[in-house]
XYZ file of C-alpha atoms in Angstrom:
475
model
C 16.303 -30.500 -69.006
C 18.828 -32.095 -70.567
C 22.683 -32.683 -67.808
C 25.889 -32.314 -69.198
C 28.198 -35.059 -68.601
C 31.224 -33.524 -68.755
C 29.703 -32.036 -65.386
C 27.024 -32.679 -63.947
C 24.132 -31.602 -61.439
C 22.980 -31.503 -58.717
C 19.230 -32.015 -57.707
C 19.253 -28.588 -57.007
C 20.271 -27.955 -60.632
C 23.325 -26.466 -59.546
C 26.798 -27.835 -60.941
C 28.832 -30.179 -59.405
C 32.721 -30.623 -59.909
C 33.302 -33.534 -62.063
C 37.090 -33.724 -59.005
C 33.925 -33.541 -56.334
C 31.675 -35.661 -57.243
C 34.316 -38.463 -57.912
C 35.776 -37.768 -54.245
C 32.869 -38.578 -53.413
C 32.225 -41.646 -54.496
C 35.730 -42.781 -53.764
C 34.766 -41.427 -49.906
C 31.643 -43.688 -49.399
C 29.222 -40.331 -51.166
C 29.977 -38.854 -48.070
C 32.238 -36.361 -49.894
C 35.601 -34.348 -48.402
C 33.714 -31.800 -46.403
C 31.575 -33.901 -45.046
C 34.534 -37.219 -43.700
C 33.660 -38.399 -40.363
C 37.532 -37.752 -38.030
C 36.530 -39.789 -35.832
C 36.491 -42.286 -38.811
C 39.279 -41.126 -40.230
C 42.249 -41.374 -37.170
C 40.337 -44.975 -36.437
C 41.933 -45.980 -39.792
C 45.306 -45.183 -38.923
C 45.237 -47.059 -35.108
C 44.862 -43.786 -33.146
C 42.602 -42.666 -30.303
C 39.729 -41.360 -30.339
C 40.239 -38.040 -29.384
C 37.937 -35.164 -30.067
C 40.481 -32.120 -29.601
C 42.695 -34.424 -31.056
C 41.780 -34.861 -33.968
C 40.365 -32.485 -34.371
C 44.098 -30.318 -34.990
C 44.819 -33.430 -36.594
C 42.126 -33.548 -39.319
C 42.292 -30.136 -40.152
C 46.281 -30.528 -41.197
C 45.102 -33.566 -42.771
C 42.790 -31.262 -45.469
C 45.823 -28.688 -45.143
C 47.866 -31.331 -46.397
C 45.296 -32.718 -48.954
C 44.387 -29.782 -51.127
C 48.936 -28.317 -50.472
C 51.283 -29.405 -52.586
C 54.911 -30.305 -50.336
C 58.231 -31.648 -52.173
C 57.396 -35.059 -51.125
C 55.151 -37.670 -51.306
C 55.161 -37.729 -47.243
C 54.310 -34.867 -44.650
C 56.810 -35.331 -42.209
C 55.515 -32.333 -39.852
C 52.412 -34.875 -39.316
C 54.557 -37.887 -38.624
C 55.880 -35.621 -36.581
C 53.430 -34.629 -34.817
C 50.940 -37.220 -34.054
C 54.089 -38.886 -32.748
C 54.503 -35.429 -30.064
C 51.144 -36.177 -28.825
C 50.781 -39.825 -29.193
C 54.442 -39.717 -26.977
C 52.292 -37.247 -24.092
C 48.794 -38.549 -24.224
C 50.042 -41.276 -20.623
C 51.179 -38.739 -19.731
C 54.722 -37.400 -20.041
C 56.132 -34.831 -17.581
C 60.167 -33.384 -17.846
C 62.439 -35.027 -16.028
C 63.303 -33.067 -12.403
C 66.572 -32.335 -11.636
C 66.274 -35.254 -9.315
C 66.379 -37.481 -11.826
C 67.988 -36.022 -14.269
C 71.337 -36.518 -11.291
C 70.490 -39.620 -11.120
C 70.905 -41.008 -14.102
C 74.152 -38.784 -14.922
C 76.094 -40.228 -11.987
C 74.579 -43.979 -13.777
C 75.939 -42.913 -16.494
C 79.224 -42.264 -15.709
C 79.560 -45.127 -12.983
C 79.546 -47.061 -15.965
C 81.786 -45.362 -18.106
C 83.798 -46.200 -15.315
C 82.533 -50.255 -14.727
C 83.798 -49.886 -18.802
C 87.149 -49.479 -18.770
C 87.885 -52.970 -18.005
C 86.812 -54.762 -19.846
C 87.000 -53.263 -23.029
C 89.911 -51.599 -25.030
C 88.269 -48.624 -27.222
C 88.033 -46.000 -25.018
C 85.663 -43.715 -23.616
C 83.821 -41.626 -25.060
C 83.410 -38.730 -22.857
C 79.566 -38.066 -23.529
C 77.666 -35.975 -20.942
C 75.483 -38.495 -20.154
C 71.719 -36.972 -20.899
C 68.122 -37.616 -18.832
C 64.786 -36.895 -21.714
C 61.860 -37.138 -21.688
C 59.673 -39.186 -23.832
C 58.756 -36.031 -26.046
C 63.039 -35.528 -25.898
C 63.341 -38.633 -27.711
C 60.724 -38.019 -30.399
C 62.593 -34.665 -30.956
C 66.216 -36.471 -30.932
C 65.794 -39.420 -33.484
C 63.141 -38.421 -35.819
C 65.217 -37.163 -38.642
C 67.147 -40.681 -38.452
C 63.272 -42.568 -38.787
C 62.606 -40.698 -41.084
C 65.933 -41.943 -43.320
C 65.343 -45.090 -42.727
C 61.374 -44.547 -43.584
C 61.358 -42.560 -46.378
C 61.375 -45.902 -49.475
C 58.739 -47.242 -47.681
C 56.492 -44.296 -47.192
C 57.655 -43.039 -51.169
C 57.006 -46.341 -52.185
C 53.296 -46.358 -49.937
C 51.973 -42.231 -51.829
C 52.506 -43.300 -55.000
C 51.480 -46.934 -55.226
C 48.594 -45.495 -53.374
C 48.385 -42.701 -56.003
C 48.541 -44.510 -58.938
C 45.952 -46.579 -57.774
C 43.688 -43.705 -57.494
C 44.400 -42.350 -60.538
C 43.256 -45.614 -62.183
C 40.125 -46.438 -60.862
C 39.244 -43.082 -62.787
C 36.708 -43.263 -65.300
C 39.170 -41.282 -68.133
C 37.092 -38.573 -68.758
C 38.079 -37.271 -65.284
C 41.774 -38.115 -65.763
C 41.832 -35.403 -68.281
C 40.666 -33.495 -65.583
C 42.523 -34.013 -62.778
C 44.863 -31.239 -63.495
C 47.329 -30.002 -60.671
C 45.118 -32.251 -58.204
C 46.544 -34.663 -58.842
C 49.003 -34.567 -56.280
C 46.636 -34.731 -53.663
C 45.451 -38.281 -54.623
C 49.527 -38.790 -53.433
C 48.662 -36.746 -50.188
C 45.819 -39.175 -49.195
C 48.689 -41.831 -48.639
C 51.731 -39.753 -47.290
C 48.491 -38.448 -44.313
C 47.128 -42.082 -43.649
C 50.835 -43.111 -43.785
C 52.224 -40.196 -42.108
C 49.486 -40.616 -39.065
C 50.376 -44.435 -38.348
C 54.241 -43.351 -38.672
C 53.503 -41.251 -36.263
C 51.257 -43.516 -34.610
C 54.716 -45.633 -33.829
C 57.024 -43.763 -32.602
C 55.464 -41.797 -29.921
C 54.151 -45.952 -28.727
C 57.618 -46.707 -28.911
C 58.243 -43.436 -27.109
C 56.934 -45.093 -24.352
C 58.800 -48.364 -24.223
C 62.509 -48.002 -25.311
C 64.307 -47.420 -22.191
C 67.314 -45.750 -23.385
C 68.953 -43.997 -27.669
C 69.883 -47.259 -28.273
C 67.505 -49.886 -26.821
C 66.448 -51.105 -30.376
C 69.890 -51.937 -31.598
C 70.564 -48.777 -33.174
C 71.839 -44.834 -32.545
C 68.910 -43.074 -33.265
C 70.195 -40.172 -32.037
C 73.931 -39.519 -33.743
C 76.815 -39.128 -30.622
C 73.632 -39.452 -27.725
C 74.158 -41.412 -24.661
C 71.197 -41.265 -23.088
C 68.421 -42.729 -20.344
C 64.300 -42.559 -20.528
C 64.275 -41.642 -15.975
C 59.780 -42.823 -17.424
C 60.925 -45.620 -19.140
C 63.546 -47.315 -17.075
C 60.974 -46.837 -13.846
C 57.814 -48.598 -16.201
C 61.429 -51.614 -17.149
C 61.521 -52.165 -13.137
C 58.046 -52.362 -12.060
C 56.971 -56.319 -10.827
C 60.941 -57.122 -10.917
C 61.265 -56.919 -6.941
C 65.429 -55.938 -7.950
C 66.250 -52.715 -6.320
C 65.599 -49.094 -8.486
C 69.462 -48.442 -8.463
C 70.405 -52.048 -9.425
C 68.329 -51.959 -12.610
C 69.278 -47.716 -13.595
C 72.739 -48.584 -13.359
C 72.637 -52.128 -15.715
C 70.765 -50.579 -18.729
C 73.167 -47.572 -18.166
C 76.391 -50.116 -18.468
C 74.055 -50.907 -22.065
C 73.614 -47.710 -23.471
C 77.490 -46.565 -22.107
C 78.497 -49.660 -23.727
C 76.557 -49.018 -26.626
C 77.932 -44.952 -27.003
C 81.683 -46.142 -27.086
C 80.858 -48.853 -29.663
C 79.124 -46.611 -32.011
C 80.932 -43.575 -31.169
C 85.100 -45.167 -31.412
C 84.481 -47.129 -34.571
C 82.590 -44.099 -36.515
C 81.915 -46.477 -39.747
C 79.523 -49.200 -37.441
C 76.014 -46.285 -37.906
C 76.683 -45.569 -41.861
C 76.544 -49.704 -41.966
C 73.884 -49.893 -39.917
C 71.266 -47.219 -41.212
C 72.807 -47.936 -45.496
C 71.648 -51.954 -44.490
C 68.068 -50.895 -42.824
C 67.796 -48.117 -46.150
C 69.698 -51.114 -48.861
C 66.630 -53.072 -47.324
C 63.336 -50.480 -47.271
C 64.681 -49.591 -51.171
C 63.522 -52.994 -52.292
C 60.547 -53.233 -50.635
C 58.008 -54.203 -54.107
C 54.045 -52.937 -53.920
C 51.815 -54.944 -53.851
C 49.075 -53.582 -56.616
C 45.998 -55.113 -56.097
C 46.833 -54.998 -52.542
C 46.691 -51.596 -53.579
C 43.451 -50.764 -55.533
C 41.499 -53.311 -53.302
C 42.122 -50.182 -50.786
C 40.863 -47.770 -53.518
C 37.730 -49.230 -54.225
C 36.526 -49.938 -51.401
C 38.151 -46.386 -49.585
C 35.333 -46.400 -47.238
C 35.212 -43.595 -43.676
C 33.049 -46.004 -43.197
C 35.069 -49.085 -42.774
C 37.862 -47.990 -42.095
C 39.321 -51.611 -40.106
C 39.611 -52.235 -44.175
C 42.408 -49.255 -44.533
C 43.913 -49.736 -41.789
C 44.422 -53.721 -42.596
C 45.988 -52.906 -45.827
C 48.109 -50.469 -44.771
C 49.598 -51.886 -42.064
C 49.587 -55.664 -43.171
C 48.864 -56.094 -46.250
C 50.218 -52.994 -48.961
C 53.931 -55.762 -48.960
C 54.440 -59.021 -50.865
C 55.825 -61.638 -48.668
C 58.937 -62.426 -50.899
C 62.568 -60.760 -51.331
C 63.847 -60.382 -53.919
C 67.423 -61.918 -53.908
C 68.512 -57.963 -52.736
C 66.451 -57.882 -50.093
C 67.557 -61.372 -48.665
C 71.130 -59.990 -49.093
C 70.368 -57.315 -47.278
C 68.764 -58.725 -44.848
C 71.015 -61.120 -44.048
C 74.297 -58.388 -43.918
C 71.697 -56.290 -41.021
C 70.638 -59.298 -39.296
C 73.909 -60.403 -37.842
C 75.430 -56.921 -37.791
C 72.231 -55.912 -34.635
C 72.957 -59.566 -33.206
C 77.020 -58.514 -33.344
C 76.130 -55.097 -31.857
C 74.248 -56.663 -29.268
C 76.084 -60.148 -28.323
C 79.273 -57.347 -28.183
C 77.578 -54.701 -25.843
C 75.667 -58.418 -23.829
C 78.600 -60.179 -22.959
C 80.022 -56.932 -22.215
C 77.604 -55.677 -19.944
C 77.640 -58.757 -18.297
C 81.694 -59.268 -18.095
C 82.160 -55.015 -16.534
C 78.213 -56.175 -13.593
C 78.651 -59.133 -12.996
C 80.425 -58.778 -9.694
C 79.568 -55.381 -8.735
C 75.527 -56.017 -9.991
C 73.838 -59.255 -7.534
C 70.575 -59.088 -9.999
C 73.330 -58.886 -13.242
C 72.406 -62.357 -14.766
C 69.036 -61.502 -13.786
C 68.351 -58.403 -15.170
C 71.001 -59.888 -18.428
C 68.664 -62.233 -18.924
C 64.858 -60.150 -18.677
C 66.668 -57.590 -21.876
C 67.520 -61.147 -23.763
C 64.260 -61.934 -23.900
C 63.093 -58.397 -24.224
C 64.988 -57.539 -26.960
C 64.315 -60.633 -28.674
C 60.402 -60.147 -28.785
C 60.027 -56.916 -28.769
C 57.222 -55.130 -27.448
C 53.694 -54.104 -28.888
C 54.861 -50.267 -30.849
C 57.796 -52.099 -31.434
C 55.462 -55.292 -33.747
C 53.246 -51.864 -35.255
C 55.913 -50.825 -36.001
C 57.420 -53.412 -37.517
C 54.867 -54.377 -39.550
C 54.176 -50.976 -40.382
C 57.711 -50.911 -42.633
C 58.052 -54.296 -43.598
C 60.888 -54.828 -41.151
C 61.838 -56.165 -37.782
C 64.508 -54.924 -35.784
C 65.347 -57.202 -33.674
C 68.667 -59.192 -32.954
C 67.415 -62.142 -34.083
C 71.514 -64.753 -33.272
C 71.632 -62.316 -29.878
C 72.350 -65.446 -28.321
C 74.976 -67.277 -30.674
C 76.951 -63.287 -30.977
C 77.508 -63.360 -27.051
C 79.512 -66.867 -27.074
C 81.335 -66.135 -30.487
C 82.585 -62.611 -28.317
C 83.461 -64.653 -25.581
C 85.651 -67.157 -27.418
C 87.115 -64.394 -29.945
C 88.060 -63.015 -26.039
C 89.593 -66.515 -25.321
C 91.883 -66.965 -27.728
C 92.651 -62.851 -28.299
C 92.350 -61.208 -25.394
C 90.579 -57.833 -24.854
C 92.735 -55.360 -26.974
C 91.849 -59.240 -29.975
C 88.225 -59.702 -29.403
C 87.819 -56.004 -29.663
C 90.022 -55.228 -32.689
C 87.599 -56.739 -34.826
C 85.788 -53.195 -35.141
C 88.520 -52.165 -36.770
C 86.857 -52.198 -40.392
C 84.183 -53.602 -41.777
C 85.966 -56.822 -43.751
C 86.195 -58.086 -40.682
C 83.078 -58.448 -38.956
C 82.211 -62.271 -38.203
C 79.830 -63.924 -40.827
C 76.379 -65.802 -40.197
C 78.399 -68.881 -40.847
C 80.786 -67.482 -38.044
C 78.095 -67.406 -35.782
C 77.324 -70.662 -36.560
C 79.996 -71.655 -35.352
C 82.100 -69.737 -33.006
C 84.937 -71.798 -32.565
C 86.369 -71.952 -36.479
C 86.378 -68.256 -36.005
C 89.362 -68.178 -36.085
C 90.872 -71.095 -38.309
C 88.847 -69.932 -41.023
C 90.325 -66.365 -40.750
C 93.646 -68.051 -40.787
C 92.781 -69.135 -43.950
C 91.264 -66.397 -45.326
C 94.474 -63.806 -44.861
C 96.474 -66.746 -45.703
C 94.468 -66.666 -49.133
C 95.542 -63.542 -49.513
C 99.333 -63.136 -48.289
C 99.139 -65.612 -51.670
C 97.414 -63.141 -54.054
C 99.803 -60.384 -52.987
C 102.567 -62.123 -53.268
C 100.736 -63.040 -56.545
C 100.450 -59.420 -57.283
C 104.207 -58.278 -56.445
C 105.926 -60.430 -58.498
C 103.276 -59.587 -61.470
C 103.837 -55.934 -60.806
C 108.520 -56.067 -59.916
C 108.392 -58.182 -64.016
C 108.437 -61.777 -62.546
C 105.677 -63.059 -65.044
C 107.378 -62.151 -67.839
C 110.691 -64.602 -67.811
C 109.639 -68.317 -69.267
C 109.635 -70.906 -66.518
C 111.816 -73.119 -68.615
C 114.240 -70.799 -68.771
C 117.821 -71.367 -66.814
C 119.127 -69.250 -63.988
C 121.760 -66.795 -63.958
C 123.744 -68.354 -62.001
C 123.009 -71.817 -63.342
C 125.746 -73.741 -66.060
C 123.957 -75.346 -68.921
C 123.486 -78.083 -69.674
C 125.488 -80.019 -72.091
C 124.329 -81.172 -75.380
C 125.530 -84.748 -77.392
C 128.474 -83.436 -80.111
C 129.648 -80.726 -78.111
C 133.262 -80.274 -78.359
C 133.152 -78.690 -75.021
C 131.526 -81.094 -74.363
C 134.321 -84.345 -71.093
C 132.462 -87.296 -73.057
C 131.605 -87.709 -75.576
C 129.526 -89.761 -77.664
C 127.259 -92.226 -75.843
C 128.664 -95.087 -78.199
């Protein structure tokens, strides 16, 4: 019996769907129905938990067989983040922990009042479990990563489509969305893994320097306790120091309402400019095989982004890094001022937090490799020095007035030379004044008068031979 190329048959003469055969070849000859959930999870860097994998794989199968509003299924990222957050144990916050956190944040607000001109927020201090942190911050994570997630999903979909034989492309029909969802599924699982892992490392709602939860002031008691392990410092001192940092962050973001959008906008501008390395994605599509999940893991977590940055990305990254450093430097300086006389361990804790923010934890590294962006203030110490210098020159009110408008923010040059900031600002303000004077003259018609026209009250100079002249012509 002859075979029909457009409708191939298997050994038992049962017609085989060409799309199914293509997917079977694409998935290492095993077919979609026989993909091992453990292998797919391994490709996304997930733990080998049979129950977790069974639930997750059911979601992935449903996702890949249906359409969605976008390339990424954020519900999958959410569910995976919650599972990872709970994997290491995530007990609910008890009443004693809630009371200790509330008292620490209230006291932190009192300690900050004398060292900043920004008023208190009036926010209620909260104690969160890791799952509660995931719920409170996932919306912001979606906003920050959606441009990257869409790029990854679309690039993988395009690459997979390019690998198809021409006769297959005409048969895809509505199934093309399945390929796009495949990329979104893998990215969603990895993003959920990174967010869930971060929930075990962060100690507060603003621990990474970005206000992930708007108008919130919160600490995670389990992670605060983990932070203090092995430090040989009083638990209450650690809690109070971290509470002052959280309260300082909250005060800054609440009382400077444009700042949150400024930071998130800089991150989004950078993410939108990310270019996908299509050659690597095409290699991934050719080699996509559940028997070799490390290849998928490596390509998605390390090699899908081109190492070169566009000029627009470079500018956005410089703006972001400077803004992050200014925020962290201000918080670092205020926390030191507020705690130096009341917490004997303040100096040691300040240095530990500085090093922790400079290096980042494992989950933060995983997140940065996934989205191609590190949210670490590389110039925290320079920024802290700048804020200390401004306080000496201008006082607390003058220092904090810098936050009144984004145009007043110091630049990277100011971090290089903190002592020269005031002089550079004075010259810039003088230059702006000259522009304002020139504009005012233009609007009042001052430029309509010829430069050599005499003033109304200035007498006209006599000319030779003028009969009104007191002296005759020169002989």
